[in-house]
PDB file of C-alpha atoms in Angstrom:
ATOM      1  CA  UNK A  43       0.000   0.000   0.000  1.00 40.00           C
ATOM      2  CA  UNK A  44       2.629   2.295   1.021  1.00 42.00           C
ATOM      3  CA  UNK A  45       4.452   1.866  -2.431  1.00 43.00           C
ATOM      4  CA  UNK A  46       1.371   3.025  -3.970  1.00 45.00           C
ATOM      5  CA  UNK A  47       0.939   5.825  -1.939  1.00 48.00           C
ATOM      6  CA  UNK A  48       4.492   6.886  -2.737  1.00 56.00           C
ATOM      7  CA  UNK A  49       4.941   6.091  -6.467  1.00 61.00           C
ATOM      8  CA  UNK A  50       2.816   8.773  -7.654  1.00 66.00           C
ATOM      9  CA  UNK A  51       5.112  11.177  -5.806  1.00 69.00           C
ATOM     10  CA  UNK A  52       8.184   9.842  -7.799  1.00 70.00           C
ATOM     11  CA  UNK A  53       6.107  10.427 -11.065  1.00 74.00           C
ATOM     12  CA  UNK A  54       5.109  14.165  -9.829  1.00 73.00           C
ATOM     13  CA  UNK A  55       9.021  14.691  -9.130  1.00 74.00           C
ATOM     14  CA  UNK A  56      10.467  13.113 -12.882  1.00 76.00           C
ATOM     15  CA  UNK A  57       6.972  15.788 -14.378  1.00 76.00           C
ATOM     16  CA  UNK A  58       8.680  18.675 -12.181  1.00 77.00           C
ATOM     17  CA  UNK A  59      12.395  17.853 -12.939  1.00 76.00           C
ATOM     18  CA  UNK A  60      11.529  17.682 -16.781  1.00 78.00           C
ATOM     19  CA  UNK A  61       9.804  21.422 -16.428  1.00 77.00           C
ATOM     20  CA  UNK A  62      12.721  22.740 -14.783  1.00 77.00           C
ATOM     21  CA  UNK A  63      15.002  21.429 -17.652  1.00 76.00           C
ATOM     22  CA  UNK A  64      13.261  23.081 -20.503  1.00 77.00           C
ATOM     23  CA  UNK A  65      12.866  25.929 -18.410  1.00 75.00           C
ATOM     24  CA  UNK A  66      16.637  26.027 -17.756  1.00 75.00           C
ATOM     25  CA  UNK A  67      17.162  25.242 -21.110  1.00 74.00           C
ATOM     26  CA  UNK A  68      14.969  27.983 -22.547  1.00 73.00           C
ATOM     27  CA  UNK A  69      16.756  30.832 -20.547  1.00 69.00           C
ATOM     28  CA  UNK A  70      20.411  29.034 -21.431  1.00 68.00           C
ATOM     29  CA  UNK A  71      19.499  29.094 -25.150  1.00 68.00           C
ATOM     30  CA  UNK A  72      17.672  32.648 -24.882  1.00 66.00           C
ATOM     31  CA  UNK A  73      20.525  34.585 -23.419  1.00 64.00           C
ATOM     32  CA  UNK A  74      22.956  32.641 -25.850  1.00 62.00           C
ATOM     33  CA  UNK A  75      20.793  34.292 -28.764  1.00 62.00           C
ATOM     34  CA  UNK A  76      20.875  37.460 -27.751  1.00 60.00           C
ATOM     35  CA  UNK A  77      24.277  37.660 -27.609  1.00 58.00           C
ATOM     36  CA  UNK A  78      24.346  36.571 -31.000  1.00 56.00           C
ATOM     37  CA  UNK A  79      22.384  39.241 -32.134  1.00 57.00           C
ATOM     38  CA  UNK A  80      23.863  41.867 -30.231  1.00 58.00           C
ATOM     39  CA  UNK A  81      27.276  40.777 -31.318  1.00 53.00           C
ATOM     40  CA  UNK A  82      26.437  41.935 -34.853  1.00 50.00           C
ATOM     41  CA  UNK A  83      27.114  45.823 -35.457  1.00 47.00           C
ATOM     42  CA  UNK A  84      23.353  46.346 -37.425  1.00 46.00           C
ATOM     43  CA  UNK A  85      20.964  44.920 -35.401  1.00 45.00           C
ATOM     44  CA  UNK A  86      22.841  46.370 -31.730  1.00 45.00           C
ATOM     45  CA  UNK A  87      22.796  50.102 -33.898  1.00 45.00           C
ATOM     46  CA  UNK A  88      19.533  50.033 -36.035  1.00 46.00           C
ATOM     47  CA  UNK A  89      17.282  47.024 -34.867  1.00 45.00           C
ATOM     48  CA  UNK A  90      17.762  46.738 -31.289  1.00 44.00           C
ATOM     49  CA  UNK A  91      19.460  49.829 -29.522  1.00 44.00           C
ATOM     50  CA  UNK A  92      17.735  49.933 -26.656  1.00 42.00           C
ATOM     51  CA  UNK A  93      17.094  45.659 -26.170  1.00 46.00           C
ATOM     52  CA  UNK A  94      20.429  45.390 -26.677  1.00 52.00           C
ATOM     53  CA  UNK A  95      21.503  47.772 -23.900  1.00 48.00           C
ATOM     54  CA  UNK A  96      19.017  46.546 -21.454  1.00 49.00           C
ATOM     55  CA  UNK A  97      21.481  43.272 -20.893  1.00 48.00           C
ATOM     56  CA  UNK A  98      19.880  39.573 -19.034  1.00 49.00           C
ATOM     57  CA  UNK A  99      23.169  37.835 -18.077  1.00 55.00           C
ATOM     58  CA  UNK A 100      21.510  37.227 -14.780  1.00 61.00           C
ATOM     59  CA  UNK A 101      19.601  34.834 -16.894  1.00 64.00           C
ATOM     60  CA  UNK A 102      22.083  32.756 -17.860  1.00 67.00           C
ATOM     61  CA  UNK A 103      23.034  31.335 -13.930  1.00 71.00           C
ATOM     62  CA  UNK A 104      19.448  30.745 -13.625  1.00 71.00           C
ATOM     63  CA  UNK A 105      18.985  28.817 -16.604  1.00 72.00           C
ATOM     64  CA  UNK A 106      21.821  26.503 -15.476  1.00 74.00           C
ATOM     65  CA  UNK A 107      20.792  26.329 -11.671  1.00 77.00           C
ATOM     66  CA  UNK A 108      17.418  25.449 -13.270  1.00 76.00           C
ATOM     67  CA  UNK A 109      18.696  22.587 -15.318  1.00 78.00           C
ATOM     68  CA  UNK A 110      21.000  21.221 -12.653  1.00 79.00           C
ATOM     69  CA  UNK A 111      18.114  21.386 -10.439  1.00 80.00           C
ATOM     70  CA  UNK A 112      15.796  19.419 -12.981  1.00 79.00           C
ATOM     71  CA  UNK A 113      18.453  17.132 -14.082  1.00 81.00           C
ATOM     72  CA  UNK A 114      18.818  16.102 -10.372  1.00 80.00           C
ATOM     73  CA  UNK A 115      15.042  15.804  -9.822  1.00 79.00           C
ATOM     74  CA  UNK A 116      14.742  13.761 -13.039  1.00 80.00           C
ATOM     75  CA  UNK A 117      17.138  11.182 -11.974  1.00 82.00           C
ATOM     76  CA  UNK A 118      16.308  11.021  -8.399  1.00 79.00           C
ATOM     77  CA  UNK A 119      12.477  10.530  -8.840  1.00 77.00           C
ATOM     78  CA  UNK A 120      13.500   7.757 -11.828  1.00 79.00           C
ATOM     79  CA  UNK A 121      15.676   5.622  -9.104  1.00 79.00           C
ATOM     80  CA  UNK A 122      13.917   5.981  -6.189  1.00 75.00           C
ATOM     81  CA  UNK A 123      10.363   4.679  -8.500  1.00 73.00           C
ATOM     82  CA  UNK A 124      12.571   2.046 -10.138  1.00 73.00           C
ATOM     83  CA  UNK A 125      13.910   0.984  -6.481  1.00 69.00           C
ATOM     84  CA  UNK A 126       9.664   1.024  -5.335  1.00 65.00           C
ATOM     85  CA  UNK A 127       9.079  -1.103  -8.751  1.00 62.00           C
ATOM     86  CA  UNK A 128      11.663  -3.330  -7.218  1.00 59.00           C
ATOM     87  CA  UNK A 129      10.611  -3.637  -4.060  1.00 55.00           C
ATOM     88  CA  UNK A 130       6.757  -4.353  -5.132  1.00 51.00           C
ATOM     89  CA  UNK A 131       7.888  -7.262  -7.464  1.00 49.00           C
ATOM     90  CA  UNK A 132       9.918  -9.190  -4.656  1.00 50.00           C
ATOM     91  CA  UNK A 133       8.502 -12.203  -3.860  1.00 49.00           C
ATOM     92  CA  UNK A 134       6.057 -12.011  -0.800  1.00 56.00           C
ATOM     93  CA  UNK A 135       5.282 -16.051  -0.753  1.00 58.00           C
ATOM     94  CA  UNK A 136       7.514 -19.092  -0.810  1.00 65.00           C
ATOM     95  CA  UNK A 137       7.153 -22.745  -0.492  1.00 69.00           C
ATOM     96  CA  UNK A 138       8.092 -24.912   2.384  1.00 73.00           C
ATOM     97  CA  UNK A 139      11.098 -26.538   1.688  1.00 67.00           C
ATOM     98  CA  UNK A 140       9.840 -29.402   3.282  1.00 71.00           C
ATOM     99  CA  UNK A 141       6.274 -30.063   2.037  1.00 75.00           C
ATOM    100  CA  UNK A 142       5.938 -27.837  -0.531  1.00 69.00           C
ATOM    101  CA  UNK A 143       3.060 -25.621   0.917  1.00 72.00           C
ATOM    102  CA  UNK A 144       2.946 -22.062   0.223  1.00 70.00           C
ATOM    103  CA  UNK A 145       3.961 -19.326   3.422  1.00 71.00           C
ATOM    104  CA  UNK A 146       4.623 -16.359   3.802  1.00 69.00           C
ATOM    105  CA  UNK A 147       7.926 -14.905   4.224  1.00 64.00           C
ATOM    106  CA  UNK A 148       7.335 -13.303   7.327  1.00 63.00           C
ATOM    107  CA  UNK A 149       6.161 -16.579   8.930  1.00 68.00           C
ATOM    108  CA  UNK A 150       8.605 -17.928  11.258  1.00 69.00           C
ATOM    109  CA  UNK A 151       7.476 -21.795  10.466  1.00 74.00           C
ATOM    110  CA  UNK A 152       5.578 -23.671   7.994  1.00 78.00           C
ATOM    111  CA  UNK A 153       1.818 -23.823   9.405  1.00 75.00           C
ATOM    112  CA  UNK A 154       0.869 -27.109   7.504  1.00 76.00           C
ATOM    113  CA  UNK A 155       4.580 -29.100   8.581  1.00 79.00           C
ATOM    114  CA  UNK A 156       5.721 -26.596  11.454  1.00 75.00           C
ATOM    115  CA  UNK A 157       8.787 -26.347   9.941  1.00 74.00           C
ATOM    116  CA  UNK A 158      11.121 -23.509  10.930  1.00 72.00           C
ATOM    117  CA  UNK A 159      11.544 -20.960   7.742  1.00 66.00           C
ATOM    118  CA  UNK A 160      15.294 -20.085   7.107  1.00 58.00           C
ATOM    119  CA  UNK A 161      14.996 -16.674   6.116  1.00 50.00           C
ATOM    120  CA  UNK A 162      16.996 -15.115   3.472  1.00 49.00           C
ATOM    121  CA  UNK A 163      20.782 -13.256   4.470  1.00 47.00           C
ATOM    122  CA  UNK A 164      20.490  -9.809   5.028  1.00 45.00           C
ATOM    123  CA  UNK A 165      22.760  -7.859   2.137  1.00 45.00           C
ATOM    124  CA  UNK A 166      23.985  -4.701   1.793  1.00 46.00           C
ATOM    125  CA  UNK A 167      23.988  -1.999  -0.725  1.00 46.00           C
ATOM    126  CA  UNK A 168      24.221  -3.612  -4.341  1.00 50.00           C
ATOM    127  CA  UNK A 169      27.515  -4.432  -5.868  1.00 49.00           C
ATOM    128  CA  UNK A 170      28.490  -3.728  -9.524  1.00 53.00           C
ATOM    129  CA  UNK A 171      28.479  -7.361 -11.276  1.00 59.00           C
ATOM    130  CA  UNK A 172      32.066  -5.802 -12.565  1.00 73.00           C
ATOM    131  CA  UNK A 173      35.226  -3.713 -11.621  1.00 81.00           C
ATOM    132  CA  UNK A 174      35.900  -0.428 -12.603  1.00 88.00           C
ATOM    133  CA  UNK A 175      38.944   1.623 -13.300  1.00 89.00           C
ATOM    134  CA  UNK A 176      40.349   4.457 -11.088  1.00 90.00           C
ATOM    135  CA  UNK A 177      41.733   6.073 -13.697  1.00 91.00           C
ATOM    136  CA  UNK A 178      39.259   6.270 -15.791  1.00 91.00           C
ATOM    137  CA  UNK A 179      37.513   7.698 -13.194  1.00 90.00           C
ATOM    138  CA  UNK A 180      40.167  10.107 -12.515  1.00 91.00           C
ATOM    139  CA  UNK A 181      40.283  11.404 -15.805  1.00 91.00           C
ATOM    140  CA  UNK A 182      36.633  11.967 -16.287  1.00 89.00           C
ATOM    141  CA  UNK A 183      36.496  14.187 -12.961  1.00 90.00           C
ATOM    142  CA  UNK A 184      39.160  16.773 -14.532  1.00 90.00           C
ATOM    143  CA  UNK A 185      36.820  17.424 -17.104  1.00 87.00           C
ATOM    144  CA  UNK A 186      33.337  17.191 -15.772  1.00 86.00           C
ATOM    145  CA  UNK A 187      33.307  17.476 -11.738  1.00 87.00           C
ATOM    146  CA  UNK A 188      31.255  14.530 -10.704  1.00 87.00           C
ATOM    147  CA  UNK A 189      31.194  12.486 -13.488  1.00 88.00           C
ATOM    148  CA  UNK A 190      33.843   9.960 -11.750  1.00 89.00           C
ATOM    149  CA  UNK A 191      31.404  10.011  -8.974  1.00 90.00           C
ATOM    150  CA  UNK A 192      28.175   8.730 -11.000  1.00 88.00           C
ATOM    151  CA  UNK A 193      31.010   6.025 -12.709  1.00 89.00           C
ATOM    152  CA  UNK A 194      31.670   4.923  -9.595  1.00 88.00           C
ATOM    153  CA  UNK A 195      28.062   4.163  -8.216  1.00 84.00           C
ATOM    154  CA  UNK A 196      27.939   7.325  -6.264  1.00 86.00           C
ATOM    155  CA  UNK A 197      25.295   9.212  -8.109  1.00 84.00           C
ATOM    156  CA  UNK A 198      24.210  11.857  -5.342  1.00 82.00           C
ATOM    157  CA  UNK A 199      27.138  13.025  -4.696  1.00 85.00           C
ATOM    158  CA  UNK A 200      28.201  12.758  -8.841  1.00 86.00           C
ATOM    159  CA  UNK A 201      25.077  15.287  -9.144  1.00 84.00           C
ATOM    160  CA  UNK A 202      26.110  17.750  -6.112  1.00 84.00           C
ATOM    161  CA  UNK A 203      29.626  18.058  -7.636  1.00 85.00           C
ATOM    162  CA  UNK A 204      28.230  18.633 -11.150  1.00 84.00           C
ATOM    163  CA  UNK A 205      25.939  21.392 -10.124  1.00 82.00           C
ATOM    164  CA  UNK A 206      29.177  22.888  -8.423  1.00 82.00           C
ATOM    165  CA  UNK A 207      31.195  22.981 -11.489  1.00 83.00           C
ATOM    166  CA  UNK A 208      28.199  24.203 -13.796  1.00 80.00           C
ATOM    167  CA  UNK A 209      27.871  27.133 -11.101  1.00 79.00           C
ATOM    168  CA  UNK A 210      31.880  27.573 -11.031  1.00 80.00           C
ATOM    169  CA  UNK A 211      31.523  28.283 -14.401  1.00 79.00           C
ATOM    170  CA  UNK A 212      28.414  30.350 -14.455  1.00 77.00           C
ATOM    171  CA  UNK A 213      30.249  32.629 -11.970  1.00 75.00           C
ATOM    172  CA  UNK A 214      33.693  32.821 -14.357  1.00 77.00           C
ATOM    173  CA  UNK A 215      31.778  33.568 -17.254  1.00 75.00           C
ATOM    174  CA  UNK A 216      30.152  36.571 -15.153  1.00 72.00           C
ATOM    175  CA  UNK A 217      32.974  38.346 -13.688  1.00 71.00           C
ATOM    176  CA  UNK A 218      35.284  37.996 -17.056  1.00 72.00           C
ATOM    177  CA  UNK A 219      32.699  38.850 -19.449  1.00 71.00           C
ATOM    178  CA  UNK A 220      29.651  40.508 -17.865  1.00 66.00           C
ATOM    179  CA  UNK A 221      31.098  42.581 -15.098  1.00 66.00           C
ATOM    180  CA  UNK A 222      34.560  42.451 -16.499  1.00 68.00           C
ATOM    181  CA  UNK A 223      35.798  41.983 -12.740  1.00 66.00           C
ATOM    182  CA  UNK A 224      39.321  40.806 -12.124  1.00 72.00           C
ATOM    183  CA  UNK A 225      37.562  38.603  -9.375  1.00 70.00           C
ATOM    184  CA  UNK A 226      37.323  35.703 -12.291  1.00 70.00           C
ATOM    185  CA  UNK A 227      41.087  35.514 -11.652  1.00 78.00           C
ATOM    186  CA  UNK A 228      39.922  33.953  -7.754  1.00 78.00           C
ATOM    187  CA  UNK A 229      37.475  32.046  -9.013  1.00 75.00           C
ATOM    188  CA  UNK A 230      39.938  30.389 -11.787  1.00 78.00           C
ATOM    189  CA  UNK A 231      42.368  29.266  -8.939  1.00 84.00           C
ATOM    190  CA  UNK A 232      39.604  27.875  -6.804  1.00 83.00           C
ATOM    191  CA  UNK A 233      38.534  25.662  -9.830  1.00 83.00           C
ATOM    192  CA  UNK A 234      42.539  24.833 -10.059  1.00 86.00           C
ATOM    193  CA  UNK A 235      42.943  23.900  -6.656  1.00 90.00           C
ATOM    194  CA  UNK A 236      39.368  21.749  -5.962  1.00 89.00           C
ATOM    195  CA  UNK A 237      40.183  19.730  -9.438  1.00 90.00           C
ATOM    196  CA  UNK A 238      43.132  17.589  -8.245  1.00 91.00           C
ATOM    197  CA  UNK A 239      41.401  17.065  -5.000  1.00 93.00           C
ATOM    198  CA  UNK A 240      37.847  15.970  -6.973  1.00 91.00           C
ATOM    199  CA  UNK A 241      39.916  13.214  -9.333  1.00 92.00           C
ATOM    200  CA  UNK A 242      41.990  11.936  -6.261  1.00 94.00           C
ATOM    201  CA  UNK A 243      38.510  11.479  -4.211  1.00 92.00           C
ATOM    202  CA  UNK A 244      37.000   9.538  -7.137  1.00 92.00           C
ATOM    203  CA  UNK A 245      39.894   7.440  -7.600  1.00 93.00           C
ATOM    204  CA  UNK A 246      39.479   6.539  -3.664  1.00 92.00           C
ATOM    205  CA  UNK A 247      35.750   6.219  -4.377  1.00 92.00           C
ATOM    206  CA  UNK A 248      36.154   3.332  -7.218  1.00 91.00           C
ATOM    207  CA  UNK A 249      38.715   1.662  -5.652  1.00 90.00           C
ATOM    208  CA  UNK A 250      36.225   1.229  -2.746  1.00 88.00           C
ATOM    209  CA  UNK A 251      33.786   0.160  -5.103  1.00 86.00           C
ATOM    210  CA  UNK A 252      36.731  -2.214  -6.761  1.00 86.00           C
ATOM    211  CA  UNK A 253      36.941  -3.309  -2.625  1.00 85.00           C
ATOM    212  CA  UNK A 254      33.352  -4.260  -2.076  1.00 83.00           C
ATOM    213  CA  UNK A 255      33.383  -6.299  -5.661  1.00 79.00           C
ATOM    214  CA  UNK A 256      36.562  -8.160  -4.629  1.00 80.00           C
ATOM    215  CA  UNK A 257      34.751  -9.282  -1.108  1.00 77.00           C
ATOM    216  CA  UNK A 258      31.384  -9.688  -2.781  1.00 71.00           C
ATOM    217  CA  UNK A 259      33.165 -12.492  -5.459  1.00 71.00           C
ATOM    218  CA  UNK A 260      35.159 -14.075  -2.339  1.00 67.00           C
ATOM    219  CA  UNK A 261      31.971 -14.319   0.188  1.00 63.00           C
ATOM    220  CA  UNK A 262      30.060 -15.778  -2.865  1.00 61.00           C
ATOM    221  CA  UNK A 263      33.275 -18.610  -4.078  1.00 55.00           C
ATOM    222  CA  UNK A 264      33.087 -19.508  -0.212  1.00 52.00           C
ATOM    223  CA  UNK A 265      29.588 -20.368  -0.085  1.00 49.00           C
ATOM    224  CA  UNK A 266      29.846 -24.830   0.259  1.00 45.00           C
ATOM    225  CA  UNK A 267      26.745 -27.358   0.088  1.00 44.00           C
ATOM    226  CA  UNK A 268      24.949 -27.737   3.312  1.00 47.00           C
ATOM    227  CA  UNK A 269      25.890 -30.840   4.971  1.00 46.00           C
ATOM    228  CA  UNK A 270      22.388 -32.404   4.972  1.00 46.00           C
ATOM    229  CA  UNK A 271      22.528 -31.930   1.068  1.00 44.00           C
ATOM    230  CA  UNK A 272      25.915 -33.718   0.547  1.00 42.00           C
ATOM    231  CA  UNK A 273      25.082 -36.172   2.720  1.00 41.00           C
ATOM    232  CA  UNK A 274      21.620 -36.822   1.067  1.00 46.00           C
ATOM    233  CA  UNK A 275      23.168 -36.404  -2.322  1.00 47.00           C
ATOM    234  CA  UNK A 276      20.624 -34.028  -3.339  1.00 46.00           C
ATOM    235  CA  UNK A 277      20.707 -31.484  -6.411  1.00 47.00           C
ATOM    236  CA  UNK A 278      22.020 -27.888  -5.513  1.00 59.00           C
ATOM    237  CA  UNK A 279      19.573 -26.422  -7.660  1.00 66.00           C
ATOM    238  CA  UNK A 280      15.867 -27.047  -8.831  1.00 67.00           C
ATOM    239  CA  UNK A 281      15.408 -28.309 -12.128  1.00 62.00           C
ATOM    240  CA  UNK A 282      11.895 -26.549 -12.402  1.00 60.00           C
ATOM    241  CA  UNK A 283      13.353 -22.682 -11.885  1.00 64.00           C
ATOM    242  CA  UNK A 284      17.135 -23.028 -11.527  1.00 62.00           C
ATOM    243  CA  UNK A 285      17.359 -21.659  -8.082  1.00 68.00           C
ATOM    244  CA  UNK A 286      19.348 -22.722  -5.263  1.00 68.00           C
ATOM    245  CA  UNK A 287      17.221 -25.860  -3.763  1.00 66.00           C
ATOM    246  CA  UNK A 288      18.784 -28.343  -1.379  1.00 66.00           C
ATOM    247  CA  UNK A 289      15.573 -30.006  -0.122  1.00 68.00           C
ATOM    248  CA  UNK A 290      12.767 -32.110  -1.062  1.00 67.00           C
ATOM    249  CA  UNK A 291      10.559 -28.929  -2.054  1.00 69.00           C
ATOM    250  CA  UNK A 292      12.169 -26.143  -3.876  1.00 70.00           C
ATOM    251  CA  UNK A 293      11.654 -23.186  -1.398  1.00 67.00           C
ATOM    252  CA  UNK A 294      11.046 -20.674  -4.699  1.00 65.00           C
ATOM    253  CA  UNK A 295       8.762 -22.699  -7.195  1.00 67.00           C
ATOM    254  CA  UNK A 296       8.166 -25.468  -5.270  1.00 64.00           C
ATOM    255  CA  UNK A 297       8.377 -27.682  -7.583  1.00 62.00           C
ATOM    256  CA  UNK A 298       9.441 -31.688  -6.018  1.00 64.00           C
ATOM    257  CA  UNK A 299      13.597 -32.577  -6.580  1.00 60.00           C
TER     258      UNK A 299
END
């Protein structure tokens, strides 16, 4: 019920993030075009004197706080429904692995056999099925802040650094060519100095992720037949689904071994 109640909400945060985009996008694209014009001696003296004075370059750190701000809405509302859609489709009921009944999975025994349930291991955050490279990750951040981040798995904060180098460079472009401020010159050196830092915390950040795949593969080559199903002989897997089965019932189709 509660995923119902909440998936609506991701759906009204993806409609709101796609506004803001276009929005952003119209003001990026508007300003852009009347600089064009203006840039051309005939229409800034005979067409437009007085538009072309009257100068919007406010508009152009809006756009791009705008489309930052609907980009991150966008994704966010699109993994936290696909995460809901997930969680929905997870199996609710199972089969006793003993006489093939169906139970719930929040039963602690079987109510036709009493037998106890094993539940399932608790896991942590998912694992990328492969490994990725530091350097590439590394390399990515010195052009795009962020981008190293999202390559990594770490989309959040991917998103908060590229919203800090869009505004980095909102704020350049205003003090060298708006206000013609020598304050750009500050702004510049900040940008040099966070860059090397940025790349060196994404190459810590995938070899992390690099760390949890490593431990992930050896927890998983580690796993060994239960000692009733050697014993017995049985299969390790149902031939019905495929799954994991070591008993007499498969506990996920339920189908007899």
């Amino acid at each position: 019920m509660k995923t119902s109640v909440k998936a609506p909400k991701r759906k009204a945060l993806i409609v709101v993030g796609i506004l803001l985009l276009i929005v952003g996008f119209f003001f990026v694209v508007y300003v852009k075009t009347e600089h064009y014009l203006c840039s051309w001696t005939y229409f800034d003296h005979m067409v437009f004197p007085i538009y072309c004075d009257r100068w919007i370059h406010p508009y152009l750190p809006l756009g791009i706080i705008l489309f930052v701000l609907g980009l991150g809405l966008t994704v966010g509302g699109y993994l936290k429904l696909r995460s809901l859609k997930k969680r929905a489709s997870g199996h609710r009921i199972l089969n006793c692995r003993s006489c093939g009944a169906l139970v719930n999975i929040e039963d602690s025994s079987c109510k036709s056999c009493g037998t106890p349930l094993r539940l399932p291991k608790a896991v942590g955050a998912p694992v990328s099925r492969r490994k990725k490279s530091p350097g590439l990750a590394a390399l990515g951040s010195f052009f795009i802040w962020g981008s190293g981040h999202i390559y990594a798995g770490k989309v959040a904060r991917g998103i908060a650094l590229l919203f800090a180098d869009f505004m980095l460079l909102a704020f350049t472009y205003l003090f060298s060519v708006v206000y013609h401020s020598i304050f750009y010159l500050f702004v510049g050196v900040l940008g040099l100095i966070l860059t090397p830092i940025i790349m060196w915390h994404a190459y810590r950040v995938t070899e992390e992720h690099n760390a949890k795949f490593l431990r992930a593969i050896a927890v998983k080559g580690k796993e060994e037949v239960p000692p009733e199903a050697s014993m017995r002989g049985e299969r390790r897997f149902c031939p019905w689904c495929g799954e994991k089965a070591d008993t007499p019932f498969c506990p996920h189709c339920g189908g007899k071994l």
